[in-house]
Coordinates of C-alpha atoms in Angstrom, one line a residue:
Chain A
X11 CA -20.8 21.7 -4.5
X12 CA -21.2 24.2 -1.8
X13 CA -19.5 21.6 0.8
X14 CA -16.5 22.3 -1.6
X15 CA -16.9 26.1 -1.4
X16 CA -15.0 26.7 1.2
X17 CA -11.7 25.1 2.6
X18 CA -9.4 25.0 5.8
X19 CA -5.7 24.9 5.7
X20 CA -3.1 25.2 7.9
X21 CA 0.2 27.3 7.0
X22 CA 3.2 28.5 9.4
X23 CA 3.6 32.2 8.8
X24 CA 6.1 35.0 9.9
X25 CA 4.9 37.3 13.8
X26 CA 6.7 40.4 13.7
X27 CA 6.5 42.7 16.6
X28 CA 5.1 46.0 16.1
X29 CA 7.0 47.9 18.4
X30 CA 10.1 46.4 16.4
X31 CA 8.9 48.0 13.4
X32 CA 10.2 51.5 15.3
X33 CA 13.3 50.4 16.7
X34 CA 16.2 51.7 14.5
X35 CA 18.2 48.5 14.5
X36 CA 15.7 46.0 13.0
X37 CA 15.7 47.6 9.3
X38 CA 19.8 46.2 9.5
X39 CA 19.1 42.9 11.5
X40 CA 16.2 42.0 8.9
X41 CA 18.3 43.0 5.7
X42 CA 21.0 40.3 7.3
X43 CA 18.2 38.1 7.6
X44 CA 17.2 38.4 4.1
X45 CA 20.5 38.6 2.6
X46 CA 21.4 35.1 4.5
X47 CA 18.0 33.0 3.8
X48 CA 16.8 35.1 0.4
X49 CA 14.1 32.0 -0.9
X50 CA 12.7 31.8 2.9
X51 CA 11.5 35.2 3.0
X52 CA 10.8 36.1 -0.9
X53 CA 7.7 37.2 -1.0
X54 CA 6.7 35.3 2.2
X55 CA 3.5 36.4 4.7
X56 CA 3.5 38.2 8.0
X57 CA 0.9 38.6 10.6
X58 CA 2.0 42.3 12.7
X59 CA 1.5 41.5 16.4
X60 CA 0.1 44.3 18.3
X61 CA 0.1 43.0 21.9
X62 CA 1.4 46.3 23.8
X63 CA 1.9 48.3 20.7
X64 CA 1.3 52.0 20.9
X65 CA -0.8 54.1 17.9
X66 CA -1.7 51.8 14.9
X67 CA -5.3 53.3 15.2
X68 CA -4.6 54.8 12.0
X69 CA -5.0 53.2 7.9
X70 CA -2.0 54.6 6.8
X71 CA 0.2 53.4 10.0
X72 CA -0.4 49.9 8.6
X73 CA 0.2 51.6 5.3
X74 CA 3.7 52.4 6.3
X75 CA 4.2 49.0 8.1
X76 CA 3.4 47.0 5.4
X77 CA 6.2 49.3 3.0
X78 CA 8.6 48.3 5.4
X79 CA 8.3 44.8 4.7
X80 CA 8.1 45.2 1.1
X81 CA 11.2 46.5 1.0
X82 CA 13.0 43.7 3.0
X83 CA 10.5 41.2 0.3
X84 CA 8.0 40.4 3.0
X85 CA 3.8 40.6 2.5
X86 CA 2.1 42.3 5.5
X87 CA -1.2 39.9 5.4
X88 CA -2.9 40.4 9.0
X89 CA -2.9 41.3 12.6
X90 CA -3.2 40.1 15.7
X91 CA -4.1 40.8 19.3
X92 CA -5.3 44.2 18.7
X93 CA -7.7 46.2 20.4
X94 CA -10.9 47.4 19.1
X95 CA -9.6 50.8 17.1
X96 CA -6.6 49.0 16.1
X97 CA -8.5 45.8 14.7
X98 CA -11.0 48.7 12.7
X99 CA -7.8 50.5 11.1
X100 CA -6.6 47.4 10.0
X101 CA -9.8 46.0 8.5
X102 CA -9.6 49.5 6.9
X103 CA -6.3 48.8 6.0
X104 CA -7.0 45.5 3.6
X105 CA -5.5 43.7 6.5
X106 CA -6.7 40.1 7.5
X107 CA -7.2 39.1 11.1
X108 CA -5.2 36.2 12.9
X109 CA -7.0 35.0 16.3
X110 CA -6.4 36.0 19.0
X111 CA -8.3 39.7 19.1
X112 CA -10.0 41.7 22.1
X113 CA -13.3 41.0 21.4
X114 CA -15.1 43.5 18.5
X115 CA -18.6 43.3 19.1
X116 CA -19.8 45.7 16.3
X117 CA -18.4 43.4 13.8
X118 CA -20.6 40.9 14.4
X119 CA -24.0 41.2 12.5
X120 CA -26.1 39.7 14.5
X121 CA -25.7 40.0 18.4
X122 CA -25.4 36.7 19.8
X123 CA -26.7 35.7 23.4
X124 CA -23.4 33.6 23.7
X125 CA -20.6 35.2 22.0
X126 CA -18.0 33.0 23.4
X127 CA -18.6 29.4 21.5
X128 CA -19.5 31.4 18.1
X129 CA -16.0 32.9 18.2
X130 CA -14.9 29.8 18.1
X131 CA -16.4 28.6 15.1
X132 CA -14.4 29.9 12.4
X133 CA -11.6 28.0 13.0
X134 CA -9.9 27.5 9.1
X135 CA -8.3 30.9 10.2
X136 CA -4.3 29.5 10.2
X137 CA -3.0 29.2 13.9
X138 CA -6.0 28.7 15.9
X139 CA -5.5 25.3 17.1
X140 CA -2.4 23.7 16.3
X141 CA 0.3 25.8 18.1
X142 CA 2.1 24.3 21.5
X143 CA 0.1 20.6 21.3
X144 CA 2.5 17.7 22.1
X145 CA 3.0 14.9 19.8
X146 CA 2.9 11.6 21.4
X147 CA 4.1 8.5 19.4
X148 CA 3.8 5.1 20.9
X149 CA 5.1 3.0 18.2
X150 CA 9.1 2.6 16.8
X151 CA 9.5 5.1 14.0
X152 CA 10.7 2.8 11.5
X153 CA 13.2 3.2 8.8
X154 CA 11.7 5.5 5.9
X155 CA 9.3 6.9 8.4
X156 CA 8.8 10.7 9.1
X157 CA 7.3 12.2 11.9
X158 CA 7.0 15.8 12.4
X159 CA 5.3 17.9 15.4
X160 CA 4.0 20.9 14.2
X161 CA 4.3 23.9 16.5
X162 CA 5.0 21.9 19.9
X163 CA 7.2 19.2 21.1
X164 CA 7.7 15.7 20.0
X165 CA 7.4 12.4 22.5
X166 CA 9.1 9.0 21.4
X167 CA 8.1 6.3 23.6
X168 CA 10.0 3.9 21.4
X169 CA 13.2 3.8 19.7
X170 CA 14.0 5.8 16.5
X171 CA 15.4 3.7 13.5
X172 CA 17.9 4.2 11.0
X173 CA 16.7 5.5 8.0
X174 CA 14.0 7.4 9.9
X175 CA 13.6 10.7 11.0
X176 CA 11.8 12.9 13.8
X177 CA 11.1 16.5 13.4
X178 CA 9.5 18.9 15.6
X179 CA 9.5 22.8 16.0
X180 CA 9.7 22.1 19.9
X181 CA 11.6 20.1 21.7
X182 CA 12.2 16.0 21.0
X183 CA 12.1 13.5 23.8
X184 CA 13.1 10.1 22.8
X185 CA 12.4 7.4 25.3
X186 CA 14.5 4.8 23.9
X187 CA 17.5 4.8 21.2
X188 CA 17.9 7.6 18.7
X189 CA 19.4 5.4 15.6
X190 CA 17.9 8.1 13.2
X191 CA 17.3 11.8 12.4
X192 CA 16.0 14.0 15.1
X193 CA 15.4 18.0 14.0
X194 CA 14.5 20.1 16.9
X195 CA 13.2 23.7 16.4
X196 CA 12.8 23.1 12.8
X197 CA 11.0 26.5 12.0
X198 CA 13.9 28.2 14.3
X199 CA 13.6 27.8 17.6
X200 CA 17.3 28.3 18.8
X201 CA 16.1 27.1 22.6
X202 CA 15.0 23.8 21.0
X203 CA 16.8 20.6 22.5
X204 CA 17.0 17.1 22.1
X205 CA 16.5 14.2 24.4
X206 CA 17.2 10.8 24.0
X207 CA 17.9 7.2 26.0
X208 CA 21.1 6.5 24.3
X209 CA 22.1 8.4 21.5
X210 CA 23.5 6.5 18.1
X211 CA 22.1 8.7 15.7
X212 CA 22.5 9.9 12.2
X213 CA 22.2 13.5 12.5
X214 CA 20.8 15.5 15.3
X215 CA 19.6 19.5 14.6
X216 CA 18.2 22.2 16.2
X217 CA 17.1 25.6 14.6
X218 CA 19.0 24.3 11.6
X219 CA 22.7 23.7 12.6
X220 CA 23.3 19.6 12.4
X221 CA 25.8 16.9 13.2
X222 CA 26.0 13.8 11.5
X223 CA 26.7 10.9 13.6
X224 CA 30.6 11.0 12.6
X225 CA 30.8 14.5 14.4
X226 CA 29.1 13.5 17.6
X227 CA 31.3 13.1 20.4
X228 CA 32.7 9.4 20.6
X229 CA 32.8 9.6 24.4
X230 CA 28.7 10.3 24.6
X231 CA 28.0 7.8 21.9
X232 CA 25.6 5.2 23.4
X233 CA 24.5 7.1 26.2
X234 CA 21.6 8.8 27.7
X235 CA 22.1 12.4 26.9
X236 CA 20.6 15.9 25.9
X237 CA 21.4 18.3 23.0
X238 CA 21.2 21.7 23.2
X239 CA 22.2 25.1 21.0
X240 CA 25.2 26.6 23.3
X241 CA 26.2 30.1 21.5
X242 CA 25.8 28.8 18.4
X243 CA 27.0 25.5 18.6
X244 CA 25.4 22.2 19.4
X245 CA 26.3 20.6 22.5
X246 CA 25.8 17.2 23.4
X247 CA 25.7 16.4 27.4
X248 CA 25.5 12.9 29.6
X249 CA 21.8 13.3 31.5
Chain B
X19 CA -1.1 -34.5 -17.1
X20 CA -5.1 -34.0 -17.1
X21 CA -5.3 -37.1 -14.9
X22 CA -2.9 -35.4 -12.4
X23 CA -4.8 -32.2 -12.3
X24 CA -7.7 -34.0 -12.1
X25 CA -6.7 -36.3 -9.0
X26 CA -5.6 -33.0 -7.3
X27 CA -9.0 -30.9 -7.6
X28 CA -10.7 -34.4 -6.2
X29 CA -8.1 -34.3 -3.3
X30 CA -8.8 -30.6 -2.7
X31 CA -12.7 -31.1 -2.8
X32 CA -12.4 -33.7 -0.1
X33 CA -10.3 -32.4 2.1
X34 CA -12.5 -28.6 1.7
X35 CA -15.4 -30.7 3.9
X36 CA -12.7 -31.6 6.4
X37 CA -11.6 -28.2 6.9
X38 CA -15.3 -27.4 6.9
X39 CA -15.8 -29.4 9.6
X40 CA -12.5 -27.4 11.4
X41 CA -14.1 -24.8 10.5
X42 CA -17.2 -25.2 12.9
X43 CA -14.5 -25.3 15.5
X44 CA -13.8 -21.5 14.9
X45 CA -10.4 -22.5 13.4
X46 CA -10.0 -19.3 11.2
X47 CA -7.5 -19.9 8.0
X48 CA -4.5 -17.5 8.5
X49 CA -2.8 -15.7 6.1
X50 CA 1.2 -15.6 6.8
X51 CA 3.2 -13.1 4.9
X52 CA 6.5 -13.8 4.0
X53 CA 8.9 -10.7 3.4
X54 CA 11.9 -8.5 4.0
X55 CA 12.1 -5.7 1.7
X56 CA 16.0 -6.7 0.7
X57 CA 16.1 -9.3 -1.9
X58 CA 18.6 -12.7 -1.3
X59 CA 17.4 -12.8 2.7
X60 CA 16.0 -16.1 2.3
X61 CA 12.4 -15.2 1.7
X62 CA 11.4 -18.1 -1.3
X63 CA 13.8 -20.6 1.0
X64 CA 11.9 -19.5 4.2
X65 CA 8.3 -19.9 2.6
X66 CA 8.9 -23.2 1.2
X67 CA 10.3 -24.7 4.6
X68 CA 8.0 -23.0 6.3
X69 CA 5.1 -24.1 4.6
X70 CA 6.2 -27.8 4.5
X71 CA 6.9 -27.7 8.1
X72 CA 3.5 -26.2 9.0
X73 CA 1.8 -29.3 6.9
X74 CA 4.5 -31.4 8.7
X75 CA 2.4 -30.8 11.9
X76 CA -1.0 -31.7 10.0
X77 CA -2.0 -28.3 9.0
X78 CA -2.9 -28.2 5.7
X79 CA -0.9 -25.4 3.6
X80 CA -0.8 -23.9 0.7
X81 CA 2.6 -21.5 -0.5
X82 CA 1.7 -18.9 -3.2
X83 CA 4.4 -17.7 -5.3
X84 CA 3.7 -13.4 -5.3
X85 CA 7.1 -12.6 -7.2
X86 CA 5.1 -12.6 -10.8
X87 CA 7.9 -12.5 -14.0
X88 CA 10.6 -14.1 -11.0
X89 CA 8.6 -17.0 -10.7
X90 CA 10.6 -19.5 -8.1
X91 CA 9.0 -20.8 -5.9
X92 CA 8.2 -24.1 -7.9
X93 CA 11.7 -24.5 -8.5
X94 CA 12.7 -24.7 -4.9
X95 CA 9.3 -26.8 -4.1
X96 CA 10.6 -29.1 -7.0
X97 CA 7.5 -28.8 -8.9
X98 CA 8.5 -26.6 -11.8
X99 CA 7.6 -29.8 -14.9
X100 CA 4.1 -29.9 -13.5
X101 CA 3.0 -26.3 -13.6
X102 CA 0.2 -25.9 -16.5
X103 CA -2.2 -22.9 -14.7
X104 CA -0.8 -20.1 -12.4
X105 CA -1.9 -17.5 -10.2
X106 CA -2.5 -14.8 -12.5
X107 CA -4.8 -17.3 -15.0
X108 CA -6.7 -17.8 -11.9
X109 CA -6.9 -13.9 -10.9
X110 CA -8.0 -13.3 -14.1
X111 CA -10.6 -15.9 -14.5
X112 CA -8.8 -18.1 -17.1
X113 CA -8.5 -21.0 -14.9
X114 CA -9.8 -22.8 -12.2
X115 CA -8.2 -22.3 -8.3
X116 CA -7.8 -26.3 -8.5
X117 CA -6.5 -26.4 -12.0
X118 CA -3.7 -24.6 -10.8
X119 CA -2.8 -25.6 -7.3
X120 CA -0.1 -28.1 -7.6
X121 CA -0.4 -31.2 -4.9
X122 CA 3.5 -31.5 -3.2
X123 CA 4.2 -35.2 -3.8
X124 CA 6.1 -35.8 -0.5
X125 CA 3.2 -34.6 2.2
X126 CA -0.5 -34.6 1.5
X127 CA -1.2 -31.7 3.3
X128 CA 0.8 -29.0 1.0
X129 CA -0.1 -27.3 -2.2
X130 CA 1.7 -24.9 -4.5
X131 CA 0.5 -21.9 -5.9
X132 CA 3.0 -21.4 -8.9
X133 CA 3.1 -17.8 -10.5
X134 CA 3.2 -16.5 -14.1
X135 CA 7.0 -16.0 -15.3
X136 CA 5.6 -14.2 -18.4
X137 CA 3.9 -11.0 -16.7
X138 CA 4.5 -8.3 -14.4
X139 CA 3.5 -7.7 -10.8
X140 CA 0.9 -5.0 -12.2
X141 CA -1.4 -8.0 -13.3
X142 CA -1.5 -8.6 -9.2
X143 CA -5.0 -6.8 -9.0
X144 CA -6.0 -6.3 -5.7
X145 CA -9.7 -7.5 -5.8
X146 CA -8.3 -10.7 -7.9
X147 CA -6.0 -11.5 -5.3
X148 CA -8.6 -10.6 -2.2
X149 CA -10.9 -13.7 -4.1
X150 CA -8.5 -15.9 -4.7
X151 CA -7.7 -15.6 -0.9
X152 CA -11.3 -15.7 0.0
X153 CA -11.5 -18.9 -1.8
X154 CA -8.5 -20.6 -0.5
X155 CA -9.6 -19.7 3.3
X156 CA -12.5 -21.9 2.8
X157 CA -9.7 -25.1 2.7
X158 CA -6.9 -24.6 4.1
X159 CA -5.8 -23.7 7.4
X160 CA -2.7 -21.7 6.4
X161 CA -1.9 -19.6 3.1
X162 CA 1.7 -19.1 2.8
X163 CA 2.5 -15.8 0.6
X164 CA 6.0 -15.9 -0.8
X165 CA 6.3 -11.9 -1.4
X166 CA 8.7 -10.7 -3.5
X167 CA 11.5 -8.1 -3.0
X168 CA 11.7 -4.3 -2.7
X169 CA 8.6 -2.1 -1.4
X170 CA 6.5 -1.8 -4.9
X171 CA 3.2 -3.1 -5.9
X172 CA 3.8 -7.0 -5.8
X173 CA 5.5 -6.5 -2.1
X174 CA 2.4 -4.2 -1.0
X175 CA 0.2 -7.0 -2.3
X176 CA 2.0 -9.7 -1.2
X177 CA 1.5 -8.0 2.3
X178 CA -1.7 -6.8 2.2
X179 CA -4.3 -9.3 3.4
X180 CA -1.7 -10.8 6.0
X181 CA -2.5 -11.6 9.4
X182 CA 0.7 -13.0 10.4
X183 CA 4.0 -11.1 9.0
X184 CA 7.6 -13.3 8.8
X185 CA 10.5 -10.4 8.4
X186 CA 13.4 -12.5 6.8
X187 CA 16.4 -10.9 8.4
X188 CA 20.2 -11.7 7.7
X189 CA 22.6 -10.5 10.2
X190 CA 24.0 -7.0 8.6
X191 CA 23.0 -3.5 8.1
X192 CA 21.4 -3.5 5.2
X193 CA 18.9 -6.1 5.8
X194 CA 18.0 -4.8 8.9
X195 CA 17.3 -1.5 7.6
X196 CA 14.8 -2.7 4.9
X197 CA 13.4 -5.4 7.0
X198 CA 12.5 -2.1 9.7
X199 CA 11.0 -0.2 6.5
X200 CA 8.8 -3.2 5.5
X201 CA 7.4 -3.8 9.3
X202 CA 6.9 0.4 9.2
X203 CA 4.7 -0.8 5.8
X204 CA 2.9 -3.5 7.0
X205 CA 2.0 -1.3 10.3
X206 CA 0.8 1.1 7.8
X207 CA -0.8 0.2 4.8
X208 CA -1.7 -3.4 5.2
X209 CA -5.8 -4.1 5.2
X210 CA -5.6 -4.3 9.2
X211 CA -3.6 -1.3 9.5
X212 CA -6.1 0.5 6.8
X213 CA -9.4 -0.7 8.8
X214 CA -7.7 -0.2 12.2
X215 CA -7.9 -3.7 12.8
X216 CA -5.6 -5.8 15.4
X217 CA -2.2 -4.9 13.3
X218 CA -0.7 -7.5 12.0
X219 CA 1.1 -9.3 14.0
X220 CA 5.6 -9.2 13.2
X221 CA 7.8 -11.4 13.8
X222 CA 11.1 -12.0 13.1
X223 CA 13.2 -14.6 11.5
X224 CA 16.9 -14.3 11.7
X225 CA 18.7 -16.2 8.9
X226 CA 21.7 -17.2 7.3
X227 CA 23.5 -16.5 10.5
X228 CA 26.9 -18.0 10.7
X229 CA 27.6 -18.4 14.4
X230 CA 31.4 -18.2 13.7
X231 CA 31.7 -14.9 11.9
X232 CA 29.7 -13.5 15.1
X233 CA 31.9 -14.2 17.2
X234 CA 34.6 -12.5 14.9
X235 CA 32.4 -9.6 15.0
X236 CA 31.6 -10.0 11.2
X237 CA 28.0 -9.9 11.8
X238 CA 25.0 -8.8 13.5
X239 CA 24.3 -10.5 17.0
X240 CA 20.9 -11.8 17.4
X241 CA 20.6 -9.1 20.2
X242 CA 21.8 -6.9 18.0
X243 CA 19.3 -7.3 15.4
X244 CA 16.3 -7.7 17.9
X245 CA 17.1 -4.8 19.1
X246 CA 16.8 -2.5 16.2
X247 CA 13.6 -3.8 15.4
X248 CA 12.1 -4.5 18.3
X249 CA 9.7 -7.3 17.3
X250 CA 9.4 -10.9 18.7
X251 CA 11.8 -13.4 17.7
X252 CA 10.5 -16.5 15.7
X253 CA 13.7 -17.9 15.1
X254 CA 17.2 -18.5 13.9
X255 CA 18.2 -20.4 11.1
X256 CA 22.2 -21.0 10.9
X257 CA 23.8 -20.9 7.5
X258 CA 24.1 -24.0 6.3
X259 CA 25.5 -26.0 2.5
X260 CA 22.4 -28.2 3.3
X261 CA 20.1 -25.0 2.8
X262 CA 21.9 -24.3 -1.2
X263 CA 21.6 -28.0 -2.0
X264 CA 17.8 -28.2 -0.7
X265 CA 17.0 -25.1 -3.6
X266 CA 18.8 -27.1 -6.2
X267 CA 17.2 -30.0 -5.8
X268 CA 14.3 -28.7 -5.5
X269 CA 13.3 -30.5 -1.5
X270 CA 12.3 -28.0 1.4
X271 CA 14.9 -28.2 3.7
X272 CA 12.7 -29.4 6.4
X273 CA 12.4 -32.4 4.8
X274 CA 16.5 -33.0 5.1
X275 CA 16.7 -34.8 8.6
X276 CA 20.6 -34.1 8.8
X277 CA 20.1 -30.6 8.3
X278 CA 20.5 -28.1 10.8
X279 CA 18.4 -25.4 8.7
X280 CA 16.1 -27.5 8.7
X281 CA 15.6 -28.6 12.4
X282 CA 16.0 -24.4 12.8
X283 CA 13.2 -24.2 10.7
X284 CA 10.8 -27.1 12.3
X285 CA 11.3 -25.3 15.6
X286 CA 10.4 -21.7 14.3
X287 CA 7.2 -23.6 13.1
X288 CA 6.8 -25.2 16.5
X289 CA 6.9 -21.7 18.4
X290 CA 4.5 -20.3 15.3
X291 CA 1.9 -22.5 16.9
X292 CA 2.7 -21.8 20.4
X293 CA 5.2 -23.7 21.3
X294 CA 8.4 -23.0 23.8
X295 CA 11.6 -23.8 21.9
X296 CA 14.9 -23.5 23.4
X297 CA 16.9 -21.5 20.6
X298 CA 19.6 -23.9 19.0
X299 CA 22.3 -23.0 16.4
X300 CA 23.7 -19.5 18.3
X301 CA 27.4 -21.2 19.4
X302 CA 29.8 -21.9 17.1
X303 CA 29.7 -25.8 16.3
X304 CA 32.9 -27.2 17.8
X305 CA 32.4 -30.9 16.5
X306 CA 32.8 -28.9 13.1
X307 CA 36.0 -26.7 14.3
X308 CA 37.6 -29.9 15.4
X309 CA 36.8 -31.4 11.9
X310 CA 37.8 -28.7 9.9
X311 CA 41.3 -28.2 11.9
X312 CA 42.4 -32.2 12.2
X313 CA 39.7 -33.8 9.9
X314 CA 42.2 -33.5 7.2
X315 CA 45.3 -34.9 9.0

């Protein structure tokens, strides 16, 4: 029973700058946001980051932070990397916090003669671990498969089948033929790209604009190449 | 009938304390998979040559029949009048294993495991089929399992105690897709792949591949197709009127000398033991050409 008590998960959830929270023009650029993608962001979390942000010592400035997002349908659920008065404010402030802080030592109960491993323990917190690791897969990805590298990049050292599909919110590197799907920057990384032996795939994407294999160039069909997000659009290149 | 049955399970008993005696050799029974995901490849054609060719060379063999409520496999071994028990009976405990194997008339060392036409693939129950197995490893040195199409229950059980995998390609698309989603499968939720065993190990047999309509550009090359999957290649068996007449009549082609199917088939069993083969059966056949253009003149 008490084994069951308690559970980790992992989730992907929103950063939003603090110091954009002041700056006139991101009320507009998040409305266009919303208005484009309104089921994304309904009602969806956001840790505040407070790396280099002035103030925010204060309840009520998270207060007014998290009414900002309300408005444009987001939930202000925690904080991150913020100093000692800020981290108290926001504890204050019903606000959860996301690692990394500055290190709060009158939080902790009992002093500890080695703070550094206990602060690791708690580690069901959401992006502790996950973030930047490389995927490596060794093996074909077969038709029907689906492999997806959460937070980092992808590595294929094998080709990619039809009917199968590779995902990763980093970049994809495909040693070997890309017969498939590939999705770069799935959660919206615009600088995303795609690299593959000799490209005869299905669709390729990055930050959510796609080609299907009937739009890909004819004349880098077959080859070695890269794909990248040029203002907008997706261009494929020889390597 | 009785007396047949009878004669069989003596036959069986016998030949158990022979491969007993293998058996102290650290000759380990093998179980060979037979599948493709797309139905029509050539899977129930494959198994039956396959397993006649493999007693051919002295091993002795027995072929079950996985594709419960489709049952074939008798037909095409030609022993459909003298199934009485089946597959299911025996999972279930209603029969005997040598009440229900069927003794192939033309070699002594092969045996059919007919199936129930009357059930579904649900009555394939995992434990029934893991002792059933179990039983059949203690005599015989290879167990054949014909498994039927698609990627459902009977296919996943048909595939799950394999050691050996045979992926029944044709020459186009669509096979090669499903073949690449049942090796993706067998990589992943096979008994070896769920204990992190040594995977089972693929390989791939090209059939119905009409040399001709390659060469037009109709089909698939062999490259072509070995590419894509990227497993080893077993063999190639050339479509052949020898391979439609073997089915009806109920005689694994292997056993048809004139046939090129089946010499294709007696060398993919050769290199399944180890053997270097030369491939045959990739070049259009001239001798035929000629025929066909001034045979009728």
């Amino acid at each position: 029973m008490a084994g069951n008590l308690v559970q980790g998960a992992l989730f992907t959830v929103m950063v939003i700058r603090a110091g954009l929270l002041r700056d006139p023009a991101f009320d507009t650029e998040l409305a266009e946001q919303v208005r484009r993608s309104p089921r994304f962001f309904k009602n969806a979390p956001v840790v505040l980051d407070l790396k280099a942000a002035d103030g925010f010592g204060e309840v009520a400035e998270f207060a007014a932070a998290r009414e900002i997002l309300r408005r444009h349908t987001l939930t202000l659920v925690g904080i991150q990397n913020a100093l000692p008065a800020q981290f108290e404010a926001a504890a204050a402030a019903g606000l959860a916090s996301f690692a990394p802080n500055a290190r709060e030592p009158s939080r902790r109960v009992r002093p500890e003669p080695e703070p550094a491993p206990e602060r690791e323990a708690p580690a069901p917190l959401p992006p502790a671990s996950p973030v930047g690791r490389t995927r490596l897969v060794t093996e074909p990805v077969r038709s029907g498969m689906q492999v997806y590298a959460r937070g980092g990049d992808l590595v294929v050292l094998a080709p990619v089948s039809p009917g199968a599909e590779v995902a990763a919110d980093g970049h994809i590197h495909i040693y070997g033929a890309l017969r498939g799907r590939a999705l770069a920057g799935a959660s919206g990384d615009k600088d995303a790209r795609i690299f593959c032996s000799r490209l005869e795939a299905e669709l390729v994407s990055i930050a959510g604009r796609y080609l299907v294999s009937e739009q890909l160039p004819a004349d880098r069909l077959n080859l070695a190449v890269q794909i990248a997000l040029v203002d907008g659009r997706l261009t494929v290149t020889p390597n | 009938m009785t007396l047949i049955l009878r004669v069989s399970g003596r036959v069986l008993r016998e030949e158990a304390r022979v491969s007993g005696r293998r058996k102290e050799e650290a000759f380990l029974a093998k179980i060979i998979v037979v599948t493709s995901g797309k139905g029509g490849v050539g899977k129930t054609t494959t198994a039956a040559a396959f397993s006649a060719g493999l007693a051919l060379r002295g091993h002795k063999t027995v072929v079950i029949d996985f594709d419960v409520g489709l049952r074939n496999l008798d037909l095409v071994m030609g022993c459909e009048r003298r199934v009485v028990f089946d597959f299911i009976n025996v999972i279930n405990g209603d029969a005997k294993l040598n009440q229900a194997l069927i003794k192939d008339k033309r070699n002594d060392n092969l045996f059919i495991f007919p199936t129930s036409q009357t059930r579904d693939k649900e009555a394939l129950k995992r434990e029934g089929v893991d002792r059933v197995l179990a039983e059949l490893k203690e005599s015989f040195d290879y167990i054949i399992c014909d498994s039927p199409a698609g990627i459902e229950h009977g296919a996943i059980t048909a595939l799950y105690f394999a050691d050996c995998a045979i992926i029944v390609t044709n020459p186009e698309v669509s096979s090669v897709r499903d073949s690449d989603r049942i090796i993706g499968i067998l990589n992943s939720k096979s008994r070896r792949a769920e204990r992190g065993e040594t995977p089972v190990s693929v390989s791939l047999l090209l059939t119905r591949y009409a040399p001709d309509r390659v060469t037009k550009g109709e089909m698939l090359t062999v490259d072509d197709v070995k590419e894509i999957l990227s497993i080893p290649l077993l063999g190639v068996i050339p479509e052949s009127e020898s391979v439609l007449r073997a089915s009806n009549t109920g005689t694994p082609v292997v056993f048809d000398g004139e046939s090129p199917a089946g010499h294709a088939y007696l060398d993919a069993v050769a290199r399944f033991l180890g053997e270097q083969r030369e491939l045959r059966f990739l070049k259009p056949d001239r001798r035929g050409l000629f025929r066909l253009i001034f045979g009728r003149a």
